[in-house]
């Protein structure tokens, strides 16, 4: 009792001492201005009311979603009640809602709706396991179906008419993924086929039959079909560059053709029908200006239902007229990122996500044209009145390339001579998006609330703008890719938006690499830099990469170089911030998850040591129990708090100071 009382008293004293430490903005463009209320950090990273990822069961009777149980992350499941759209169970008080407490990456339904399969890597180390939970009944127990140490296992698809699933796993050979059929009823695992060492994709149909595979040979990608007379023999039916995209969506019922997103023979990714026996593609739908991002098919007839693309604001093409009208009603005529996230087998119910730049909501739609039921919403939806708008922008790089991006300006101040954060996305083969599902999540809104203009740039190499735009990044790490970022800063400065003396560069993964390139290659441009799980030594990135990167390494070596080649290694070292630490001039903040399997902690350890040896200002934070990006709310709380304090010092924005949730976070 004494210890507990003493601890409680100490906490109260700490709160009294630390509360009220919010700092007002010091930058001239912000001082004395009427900024909106300062949103607590906890509201961005630790909301227990936030729900999302809703999915209806194949039989249409159940609903599952991401949420929390108390302060623990969880997957919830309940029966669908017509009178309830809250996500908390039937309104008659007899809810059968229950939670599976787990920090999940994603989940899927069994085809017979009896199980949820939840994929998680508990420590962020990408040691991914598939857990099965019974949907009906009171039990909240989860069974690990892939209890193999240091193994990456993933759900491929559910087998129709059963509880079984098809799984890929590198259990046998860490470099490649074999194909298994797993039964959650018996726990039995059967290998369907082993990977000969060069299969990058397995094509399995709804019945669990292996219909096709993609083999990687040199710079080629080969589409192969099994020989009907000898399942161990394969016949090549099509050949393409391994650097083209060909992403299969679903097979037709007879297995002779399949829907896919492809850019073979074209610059922009489009929806095609692939004849598996000849490899020939029939163009079904495309847009001229950007890649087609995603396509949802009908369940019964496997014909296109909706296609989305993202030229700036999200754009959708809905092929069913009735559904088009219903989805349009959810957007109220404003830009929105609309995705059908699940459909039951009878096509009577579907879940729909509607995202904006200020959050996202999930809805249940039924085929009887009844009003949509809101199922849940993200944390930011509860503070939209305080959040800044994000708008698409574009400018021309110094070599004439059109660069797209997004700009978020703080509310309540004139958009002139503002402190600015250049927020760089990771990948680099990814992109920033307008909606709440963007790769930098809520960070841009958080920074804008602190008083900063936030610029996000889809530099060359970013996806979504066609094959040619991606390939312009070959050999351009710390080169033209970085020039695109600097040109974005110049655009903001020349537009009068940004104070050239108060620009920070911030990013994670490749974005962290870009931040360190900014701090060391162009140190006069930036007032400070923030690096989250960033690369600092390119050769070591590939030498220490996870074994299952093996088939993807040719992509990296094409763009960056081969560390085994002395000449190319020297070029990689010349583009690595680690070897230019002595050129840094401004403060640097580095943060890294200790379990990072992709960009090892070594990358930050070496960079911090080099900066310290050179006498440069650097602050270093590591996150226990997390890897390449934080899953744990307490680590995110620390990351956001360190960010706002650091930027307040170097840019002059405001900081909320101590957040009492930090007391709870220290106990995790």
XYZ file of C-alpha atoms in Angstrom:
668
model
C 0.000 0.000 0.000
C 2.809 2.387 0.897
C 4.577 1.733 -2.397
C 1.381 2.242 -4.392
C 0.533 5.433 -2.486
C 4.064 6.680 -2.925
C 3.981 5.988 -6.655
C 0.610 7.730 -6.987
C 1.878 10.744 -5.065
C 4.977 10.887 -7.229
C 2.811 10.801 -10.349
C 0.653 13.638 -9.061
C 3.749 15.694 -8.294
C 5.112 14.933 -11.766
C 1.842 16.028 -13.371
C 1.856 19.231 -11.325
C 5.435 19.984 -12.309
C 5.112 19.066 -15.978
C 1.599 20.274 -16.780
C 1.273 23.686 -18.274
C 4.607 23.441 -20.112
C 3.086 24.242 -23.493
C 5.198 26.707 -25.435
C 3.802 29.544 -27.508
C 5.072 30.015 -31.073
C 8.140 32.205 -31.451
C 8.274 32.528 -35.237
C 7.273 36.065 -36.309
C 4.562 34.824 -38.687
C 2.856 32.953 -35.827
C 3.464 35.104 -32.775
C 0.309 36.916 -31.715
C -1.858 35.112 -34.286
C -5.147 33.364 -33.509
C -4.241 29.725 -33.977
C -6.850 27.024 -33.320
C -6.854 25.098 -30.062
C -3.746 23.043 -29.477
C -4.774 19.404 -29.996
C -3.265 17.070 -27.373
C -0.827 14.516 -28.734
C -2.893 11.709 -27.200
C -5.804 12.565 -29.497
C -3.641 11.723 -32.510
C -2.055 8.514 -31.246
C -4.043 7.048 -28.357
C -7.747 7.359 -29.095
C -9.692 4.422 -27.662
C -12.812 5.521 -29.553
C -11.284 5.192 -32.996
C -12.528 2.252 -35.090
C -11.927 1.203 -38.667
C -11.164 -1.599 -41.081
C -14.736 -2.897 -40.972
C -15.510 -6.073 -42.896
C -18.715 -8.060 -43.304
C -18.515 -11.853 -43.101
C -19.009 -13.888 -46.293
C -22.414 -15.110 -45.036
C -23.462 -11.531 -44.276
C -24.302 -12.229 -40.644
C -21.272 -10.831 -38.834
C -19.180 -7.711 -38.764
C -15.529 -7.356 -37.708
C -13.408 -4.243 -37.189
C -10.277 -2.765 -35.619
C -10.800 -1.092 -32.270
C -9.607 -1.282 -28.706
C -10.644 -3.105 -25.550
C -9.876 -0.724 -22.729
C -6.416 0.529 -23.633
C -5.479 -2.637 -25.544
C -5.654 -2.915 -29.338
C -8.185 -5.487 -30.472
C -10.178 -6.985 -33.334
C -13.909 -6.927 -32.571
C -16.639 -9.105 -34.041
C -20.402 -9.098 -33.584
C -23.660 -10.091 -35.230
C -25.130 -7.489 -37.533
C -28.282 -5.965 -36.094
C -30.399 -3.864 -38.452
C -31.043 -1.234 -35.815
C -27.463 -0.682 -34.786
C -24.771 1.176 -36.633
C -22.551 2.166 -33.745
C -20.135 -0.738 -33.875
C -20.880 -1.522 -30.228
C -23.499 -4.259 -30.632
C -27.276 -4.470 -30.946
C -29.209 -1.620 -29.408
C -31.372 -4.024 -27.364
C -28.496 -4.531 -24.929
C -28.029 -8.184 -25.925
C -24.902 -7.697 -27.955
C -22.766 -10.725 -28.740
C -19.827 -8.454 -29.516
C -16.494 -9.777 -28.367
C -12.887 -8.806 -28.821
C -9.685 -10.603 -29.670
C -6.991 -8.608 -27.905
C -4.000 -8.427 -30.211
C -1.860 -5.823 -32.003
C -2.750 -6.857 -35.541
C -1.367 -5.959 -38.938
C -4.528 -7.170 -40.698
C -7.254 -9.790 -40.494
C -9.352 -11.901 -42.857
C -12.505 -14.066 -42.714
C -12.717 -17.786 -43.386
C -14.951 -18.542 -46.388
C -17.505 -20.226 -44.125
C -17.555 -17.209 -41.756
C -16.634 -19.342 -38.730
C -13.136 -17.955 -38.123
C -11.179 -14.736 -38.145
C -7.536 -15.011 -39.147
C -5.420 -12.295 -37.581
C -1.871 -11.603 -38.761
C 0.494 -10.017 -36.262
C 4.183 -9.571 -35.507
C 4.209 -8.902 -31.803
C 7.455 -6.942 -31.584
C 7.478 -5.242 -34.965
C 10.220 -7.610 -36.151
C 8.197 -8.929 -39.135
C 8.121 -12.404 -37.563
C 4.512 -12.593 -38.761
C 2.153 -15.248 -37.402
C -1.408 -16.144 -38.385
C -3.781 -16.490 -35.439
C -7.246 -18.056 -35.678
C -10.196 -17.029 -33.513
C -13.628 -18.658 -33.427
C -16.274 -16.117 -34.337
C -19.231 -17.718 -32.531
C -19.307 -18.401 -28.819
C -17.815 -16.644 -25.845
C -14.209 -17.758 -26.283
C -11.718 -15.019 -27.059
C -8.814 -17.419 -27.388
C -6.520 -17.179 -30.389
C -4.614 -20.147 -31.790
C -1.302 -19.545 -33.547
C -1.539 -21.563 -36.770
C 2.036 -20.736 -37.793
C 4.060 -21.032 -34.554
C 7.431 -20.933 -36.268
C 10.248 -18.761 -34.936
C 11.800 -16.141 -37.208
C 9.330 -16.940 -39.959
C 7.204 -14.666 -42.109
C 3.771 -16.186 -42.790
C 0.855 -14.492 -44.521
C -2.755 -15.158 -45.448
C -3.167 -15.633 -49.206
C -6.865 -16.499 -49.490
C -9.754 -18.418 -47.947
C -10.863 -21.709 -49.494
C -14.514 -21.645 -50.523
C -16.911 -23.948 -48.698
C -14.567 -24.544 -45.756
C -12.673 -22.984 -42.875
C -9.318 -23.723 -44.535
C -6.977 -21.057 -45.788
C -4.053 -20.863 -48.182
C -0.904 -19.476 -46.585
C 2.510 -18.385 -47.861
C 5.440 -18.919 -45.527
C 9.228 -18.896 -45.606
C 9.327 -21.580 -42.908
C 11.420 -23.966 -45.056
C 13.695 -21.454 -46.783
C 13.900 -17.934 -45.388
C 14.578 -16.498 -48.843
C 11.364 -17.628 -50.545
C 7.736 -18.421 -49.805
C 6.168 -21.862 -50.130
C 2.453 -22.524 -50.408
C 0.461 -24.264 -47.660
C -3.130 -25.201 -46.892
C -3.968 -24.798 -43.216
C -7.021 -26.007 -41.293
C -7.992 -24.037 -38.167
C -10.300 -26.939 -37.198
C -7.599 -29.613 -37.020
C -4.509 -27.410 -36.943
C -3.128 -29.475 -39.812
C -0.755 -27.827 -42.287
C -0.170 -29.341 -45.743
C 2.440 -28.058 -48.150
C 0.856 -27.590 -51.572
C 4.084 -26.797 -53.369
C 7.590 -25.658 -52.575
C 9.269 -22.663 -54.096
C 12.144 -23.630 -56.433
C 13.818 -20.374 -55.494
C 12.483 -17.955 -58.074
C 8.679 -17.819 -57.696
C 7.550 -14.332 -56.757
C 3.781 -14.933 -56.919
C 1.435 -17.876 -56.493
C -1.976 -17.733 -58.190
C -4.609 -19.642 -56.224
C -8.325 -19.606 -57.047
C -11.340 -19.550 -54.705
C -11.376 -23.349 -54.472
C -7.774 -23.391 -53.271
C -6.402 -24.704 -56.573
C -3.041 -23.482 -57.809
C -3.739 -21.987 -61.230
C -0.586 -20.040 -62.082
C 2.713 -18.690 -60.832
C 5.140 -15.907 -61.688
C 8.797 -16.882 -62.042
C 11.606 -14.323 -61.961
C 14.602 -14.995 -64.209
C 17.158 -12.246 -64.636
C 15.339 -9.161 -65.868
C 12.342 -11.225 -66.989
C 9.107 -12.207 -65.343
C 7.537 -15.415 -66.652
C 3.864 -16.331 -66.308
C 3.587 -20.099 -65.977
C 0.696 -22.586 -65.800
C 0.834 -26.120 -64.363
C 0.782 -29.016 -66.820
C -2.587 -30.825 -66.425
C -0.862 -34.168 -66.989
C 2.005 -33.472 -64.595
C 1.339 -30.894 -61.826
C 5.062 -30.698 -61.110
C 5.734 -29.442 -64.653
C 5.105 -25.848 -65.676
C 4.606 -24.170 -69.031
C 5.585 -20.564 -69.733
C 2.781 -18.675 -71.477
C 3.992 -15.078 -71.276
C 7.170 -13.102 -70.706
C 7.596 -9.520 -69.545
C 10.092 -7.295 -67.806
C 10.315 -7.978 -64.082
C 10.226 -4.205 -63.658
C 6.736 -3.973 -65.169
C 3.710 -4.306 -62.914
C 1.279 -7.181 -63.299
C -0.906 -7.543 -60.206
C -3.578 -10.217 -60.473
C -6.925 -9.518 -58.806
C -9.011 -12.642 -59.418
C -9.411 -15.643 -61.716
C -12.490 -16.300 -63.776
C -14.431 -19.389 -62.726
C -12.930 -21.553 -65.464
C -9.399 -20.503 -64.543
C -8.421 -19.652 -68.136
C -8.316 -15.889 -67.642
C -7.861 -13.401 -64.852
C -8.396 -9.755 -64.013
C -5.242 -7.772 -63.326
C -3.737 -4.322 -62.980
C -0.940 -4.065 -65.528
C 1.380 -1.587 -67.221
C 2.869 -4.101 -69.650
C 3.183 -2.378 -73.005
C 1.925 0.952 -71.639
C 3.100 3.698 -69.310
C 0.109 3.842 -66.962
C -1.247 0.923 -64.966
C -4.681 -0.141 -66.227
C -7.332 -2.802 -65.651
C -6.879 -5.706 -68.067
C -8.189 -9.198 -68.688
C -5.301 -11.662 -69.091
C -5.655 -14.820 -71.158
C -3.573 -17.161 -69.029
C -2.967 -19.603 -71.890
C -1.502 -16.997 -74.228
C -0.537 -14.165 -71.892
C -2.432 -11.717 -74.081
C -4.092 -8.761 -72.359
C -7.390 -7.106 -73.209
C -7.645 -3.531 -71.980
C -10.829 -3.077 -69.951
C -10.457 0.314 -68.254
C -7.776 2.989 -67.955
C -7.293 6.661 -67.197
C -4.849 8.746 -69.188
C -3.101 10.887 -66.600
C -2.202 8.491 -63.760
C -2.062 4.827 -62.818
C -5.219 3.027 -61.887
C -4.839 2.491 -58.139
C -7.352 -0.207 -57.234
C -10.314 -2.203 -58.544
C -13.079 -4.027 -56.679
C -14.919 -6.847 -58.451
C -18.391 -8.230 -57.820
C -18.456 -11.407 -55.757
C -20.708 -13.549 -57.945
C -19.839 -12.522 -61.468
C -16.301 -11.167 -60.954
C -16.905 -8.131 -63.143
C -15.602 -4.668 -62.191
C -17.640 -2.748 -59.665
C -15.465 0.273 -58.869
C -12.054 1.588 -59.933
C -10.062 4.335 -58.235
C -7.208 6.616 -59.230
C -5.497 9.580 -57.625
C -4.380 12.429 -59.880
C -4.622 14.892 -56.970
C -7.931 14.570 -55.257
C -9.261 10.980 -55.350
C -11.241 9.911 -58.392
C -13.548 6.920 -58.738
C -15.373 5.222 -61.571
C -18.377 3.196 -60.415
C -19.630 0.840 -63.115
C -22.988 0.079 -61.494
C -25.385 3.077 -61.845
C -27.344 2.378 -58.657
C -24.199 1.951 -56.583
C -22.747 5.084 -58.175
C -25.614 7.152 -56.819
C -25.381 5.618 -53.345
C -21.644 6.179 -53.059
C -21.954 9.724 -54.369
C -24.431 10.462 -51.563
C -21.763 9.494 -49.002
C -19.353 12.112 -50.314
C -21.848 15.014 -50.326
C -20.360 16.207 -53.603
C -16.935 16.824 -52.065
C -13.604 15.115 -52.782
C -13.367 11.765 -51.021
C -11.404 8.544 -51.173
C -14.076 5.839 -51.497
C -13.306 2.130 -51.216
C -15.546 -0.918 -50.967
C -13.733 -2.875 -48.272
C -15.892 -6.026 -48.207
C -18.936 -7.638 -49.843
C -20.793 -10.705 -48.640
C -21.140 -13.733 -50.926
C -24.746 -12.934 -51.826
C -23.927 -9.288 -52.560
C -26.573 -8.108 -50.126
C -24.272 -6.103 -47.877
C -21.005 -4.260 -48.260
C -18.752 -2.128 -46.101
C -17.489 1.143 -47.525
C -14.678 3.426 -46.378
C -15.031 7.126 -47.159
C -11.869 9.086 -46.447
C -11.078 12.781 -46.620
C -7.984 14.726 -45.695
C -9.414 15.068 -42.174
C -10.357 11.504 -41.351
C -12.373 8.548 -42.490
C -15.730 6.926 -41.821
C -16.959 3.392 -42.404
C -20.462 2.504 -43.552
C -22.626 -0.561 -44.054
C -24.676 -0.559 -47.266
C -27.417 -3.066 -47.995
C -28.879 -4.127 -51.309
C -32.385 -3.106 -50.264
C -31.402 0.561 -50.706
C -31.964 1.305 -47.018
C -30.033 4.285 -45.642
C -26.331 3.660 -45.020
C -25.375 2.816 -41.448
C -22.258 4.496 -40.082
C -20.135 1.841 -38.406
C -17.187 3.779 -37.068
C -14.719 6.557 -37.670
C -11.083 7.479 -37.181
C -9.657 9.599 -34.389
C -9.303 12.716 -36.542
C -13.023 12.860 -37.308
C -13.637 14.168 -33.794
C -11.406 17.196 -34.325
C -12.123 18.200 -37.917
C -13.043 21.749 -36.867
C -9.459 22.223 -35.682
C -7.680 20.626 -38.622
C -6.103 22.360 -41.578
C -7.047 21.654 -45.196
C -4.722 19.715 -47.492
C -4.692 20.593 -51.171
C -2.922 19.136 -54.224
C -0.098 21.211 -55.717
C 2.292 20.833 -58.623
C 5.453 22.485 -59.833
C 8.144 21.911 -62.441
C 11.543 20.549 -61.441
C 14.778 22.119 -62.613
C 15.021 19.564 -65.449
C 11.430 20.106 -66.610
C 9.627 17.230 -64.885
C 6.154 17.924 -63.497
C 6.128 17.086 -59.776
C 2.901 16.597 -57.836
C 2.396 16.891 -54.110
C 0.256 18.228 -51.289
C 0.298 21.367 -49.168
C -1.232 21.784 -45.727
C -1.330 25.286 -44.259
C -1.958 26.123 -40.597
C -5.367 27.495 -39.662
C -5.752 31.043 -38.390
C -2.651 32.669 -39.863
C -1.800 34.375 -43.120
C -0.036 32.010 -45.507
C 3.059 34.168 -45.763
C 6.653 33.463 -44.736
C 5.671 30.505 -42.547
C 7.970 27.976 -40.907
C 7.655 24.822 -43.006
C 8.206 21.083 -42.717
C 9.080 19.111 -45.838
C 7.459 15.769 -45.002
C 9.019 13.066 -47.209
C 7.256 9.746 -47.828
C 9.010 6.390 -47.567
C 9.362 3.634 -50.103
C 10.660 5.277 -52.173
C 8.331 3.269 -54.443
C 5.188 4.578 -52.772
C 3.434 7.945 -52.730
C 1.762 10.535 -50.565
C -2.017 10.716 -50.792
C -4.611 13.346 -50.099
C -6.880 11.309 -47.857
C -6.545 10.202 -44.244
C -5.129 6.894 -45.427
C -1.952 8.552 -46.701
C 1.454 7.144 -45.877
C 2.268 9.860 -43.353
C -1.022 9.223 -41.517
C -1.982 12.162 -39.280
C 1.486 13.715 -39.064
C 0.793 16.549 -41.509
C -2.313 17.609 -39.557
C -0.397 17.419 -36.290
C 2.379 19.623 -37.664
C -0.066 22.128 -39.152
C -1.809 22.391 -35.776
C 1.567 23.326 -34.291
C 1.808 26.209 -36.770
C 3.775 24.809 -39.685
C 3.143 24.752 -43.388
C 3.596 21.126 -44.472
C 4.808 20.245 -47.959
C 4.616 16.661 -49.243
C 6.312 15.855 -52.536
C 5.815 12.878 -54.815
C 9.363 13.038 -56.134
C 10.496 11.013 -59.171
C 10.395 7.320 -58.325
C 7.061 7.704 -56.548
C 4.334 5.372 -57.747
C 1.010 6.370 -59.266
C 2.272 8.557 -62.103
C 3.315 5.900 -64.588
C 6.276 3.673 -65.390
C 8.402 6.427 -66.922
C 8.113 8.590 -63.817
C 9.315 5.706 -61.623
C 12.226 4.880 -63.901
C 13.496 8.451 -63.817
C 14.736 7.580 -60.314
C 17.235 4.964 -61.553
C 20.623 5.996 -60.150
C 19.172 9.150 -58.608
C 19.321 8.505 -54.849
C 20.838 11.689 -53.381
C 20.661 13.043 -56.927
C 17.636 14.169 -58.906
C 15.274 12.571 -56.395
C 16.665 14.974 -53.816
C 16.657 17.839 -56.339
C 12.889 17.360 -56.647
C 12.566 17.944 -52.888
C 14.777 21.028 -52.948
C 12.832 22.353 -55.937
C 9.671 21.929 -53.861
C 11.185 24.033 -51.084
C 12.211 26.648 -53.637
C 8.662 26.666 -55.034
C 7.222 27.286 -51.566
C 9.756 30.029 -50.840
C 9.247 31.799 -54.189
C 5.477 31.567 -53.671
C 5.929 33.517 -50.463
C 4.582 30.642 -48.354
C 7.758 29.529 -46.609
C 10.468 31.248 -44.605
C 13.700 30.022 -46.255
C 15.526 30.194 -42.938
C 12.995 28.000 -41.132
C 12.447 24.835 -43.175
C 12.809 21.368 -41.640
C 13.029 18.046 -43.474
C 11.247 15.083 -41.864
C 10.720 11.517 -43.024
C 10.610 7.809 -42.256
C 12.378 4.918 -44.022
C 13.395 6.363 -47.416
C 12.012 9.631 -46.051
C 14.481 9.293 -43.173
C 17.251 8.758 -45.721
C 16.111 11.903 -47.530
C 16.150 13.804 -44.236
C 19.753 12.783 -43.626
C 20.698 13.626 -47.219
C 19.163 17.027 -46.563
C 21.140 17.424 -43.339
C 24.477 16.415 -44.894
C 24.356 17.025 -48.674
C 22.367 20.294 -48.606
C 22.837 21.490 -45.000
C 22.247 25.153 -45.816
C 18.688 24.523 -47.036
C 17.288 23.109 -43.804
C 17.144 24.470 -40.265
C 16.965 20.929 -38.854
C 16.197 17.333 -39.805
C 14.144 14.478 -38.336
C 14.983 10.912 -39.362
C 12.669 8.019 -38.454
C 14.001 4.490 -39.186
C 16.005 5.975 -42.023
C 18.771 4.531 -44.186
C 22.196 6.123 -43.754
C 24.480 3.435 -45.308
C 23.081 2.121 -48.602
C 25.443 -0.820 -49.025
C 24.759 -2.105 -45.512
C 21.000 -1.828 -46.133
C 21.243 -4.514 -48.804
C 23.880 -6.576 -47.001
C 21.754 -6.843 -43.847
C 18.337 -7.021 -45.549
C 15.896 -9.749 -44.486
C 16.413 -13.036 -46.317
C 12.961 -12.716 -47.946
C 14.129 -9.597 -49.795
C 16.214 -11.866 -52.033
C 13.884 -11.898 -55.048
C 13.368 -8.146 -54.756
C 17.053 -7.211 -54.649
C 17.414 -6.795 -58.442
C 14.980 -3.882 -58.164
C 17.185 -2.275 -55.515
C 20.431 -2.914 -57.378
C 18.933 -1.449 -60.553
C 18.040 1.786 -58.801
C 20.820 2.025 -56.194
C 23.667 -0.347 -57.012
C 25.222 -3.684 -56.071
C 27.365 -3.548 -52.931
C 29.288 -6.647 -54.106
C 30.584 -4.640 -57.066
C 33.473 -2.435 -55.793
C 32.801 0.372 -58.263
C 29.074 0.420 -57.526
C 29.705 0.161 -53.791
C 31.889 3.252 -53.960
C 29.043 5.072 -55.713
C 26.601 3.877 -53.036
C 28.924 5.120 -50.287
C 29.118 8.484 -52.036
C 25.318 8.687 -51.750
C 25.204 7.568 -48.107
C 24.741 10.290 -45.466
C 26.877 8.329 -42.991
C 30.027 9.300 -44.880
C 29.102 12.995 -44.934
C 28.290 13.391 -41.249
C 31.000 16.044 -40.903
C 29.098 18.269 -43.361
C 26.012 18.535 -41.135
C 25.457 21.990 -39.704
C 22.013 21.987 -38.106
C 20.362 19.946 -35.307
C 19.287 16.383 -36.106
C 16.723 14.189 -34.350
C 16.938 10.443 -35.048
C 14.352 7.889 -33.871
C 14.366 4.133 -34.522
C 12.558 0.941 -33.476
C 15.035 -1.538 -32.002
C 13.391 -4.524 -33.730
C 13.469 -3.061 -37.243
C 13.982 -5.979 -39.640
C 14.303 -3.850 -42.778
C 16.411 -0.852 -41.872
C 18.433 -2.245 -39.002
C 19.056 -0.203 -35.855
C 22.697 -0.251 -36.920
C 21.871 2.387 -39.540
C 20.968 4.932 -36.870
C 23.609 3.789 -34.373
C 26.344 4.415 -36.943
C 24.919 7.785 -37.981
C 24.592 9.032 -34.416
C 28.152 7.945 -33.621
C 29.472 9.684 -36.751
C 27.621 12.919 -35.954
C 28.821 12.864 -32.357
C 32.406 12.209 -33.450
C 32.167 15.216 -35.775
C 30.808 17.360 -32.927
C 27.395 17.833 -34.562
C 24.150 18.328 -32.577
C 22.078 15.119 -32.555
C 19.322 13.728 -30.347
C 18.685 9.958 -30.447
C 15.566 8.050 -29.365
C 14.982 4.299 -29.656
C 11.668 2.490 -29.349
C 11.469 -0.821 -27.519
C 9.015 -3.405 -28.855
C 8.671 -1.787 -32.277
C 10.316 -2.110 -35.654
C 10.025 -0.390 -39.019
C 7.278 1.982 -37.950
C 5.618 2.057 -34.569
C 2.579 -0.052 -33.739
C 2.578 0.734 -30.017
C 0.696 3.874 -28.997
C 3.154 4.748 -26.240
C 6.040 4.822 -28.716
C 4.008 6.972 -31.090
C 3.233 9.321 -28.214
C 6.948 9.700 -27.556
C 7.667 10.197 -31.253
C 5.095 12.980 -31.622
C 6.149 14.680 -28.393
C 9.845 14.616 -29.314
C 8.955 15.939 -32.759
C 6.955 18.927 -31.537
C 9.544 19.946 -28.934
C 12.408 19.593 -31.410
C 10.678 21.583 -34.152
C 9.543 24.271 -31.724
C 13.200 24.912 -30.955
C 14.488 24.994 -34.526
C 11.455 26.366 -36.418
C 9.556 28.405 -33.841
C 6.194 26.657 -33.843
C 4.286 25.749 -30.704
C 4.415 22.656 -28.516
C 1.820 21.178 -26.207
C 4.350 20.248 -23.549
C 3.877 17.318 -21.201
C 0.900 15.091 -21.974
C -0.362 13.195 -18.940
C -0.714 10.078 -21.090
C 3.079 9.981 -20.937
C 2.785 8.732 -17.346
C 0.832 5.703 -18.561
C 3.154 5.220 -21.524
C 6.162 4.869 -19.232
C 4.544 1.775 -17.716
C 4.391 -0.119 -21.029
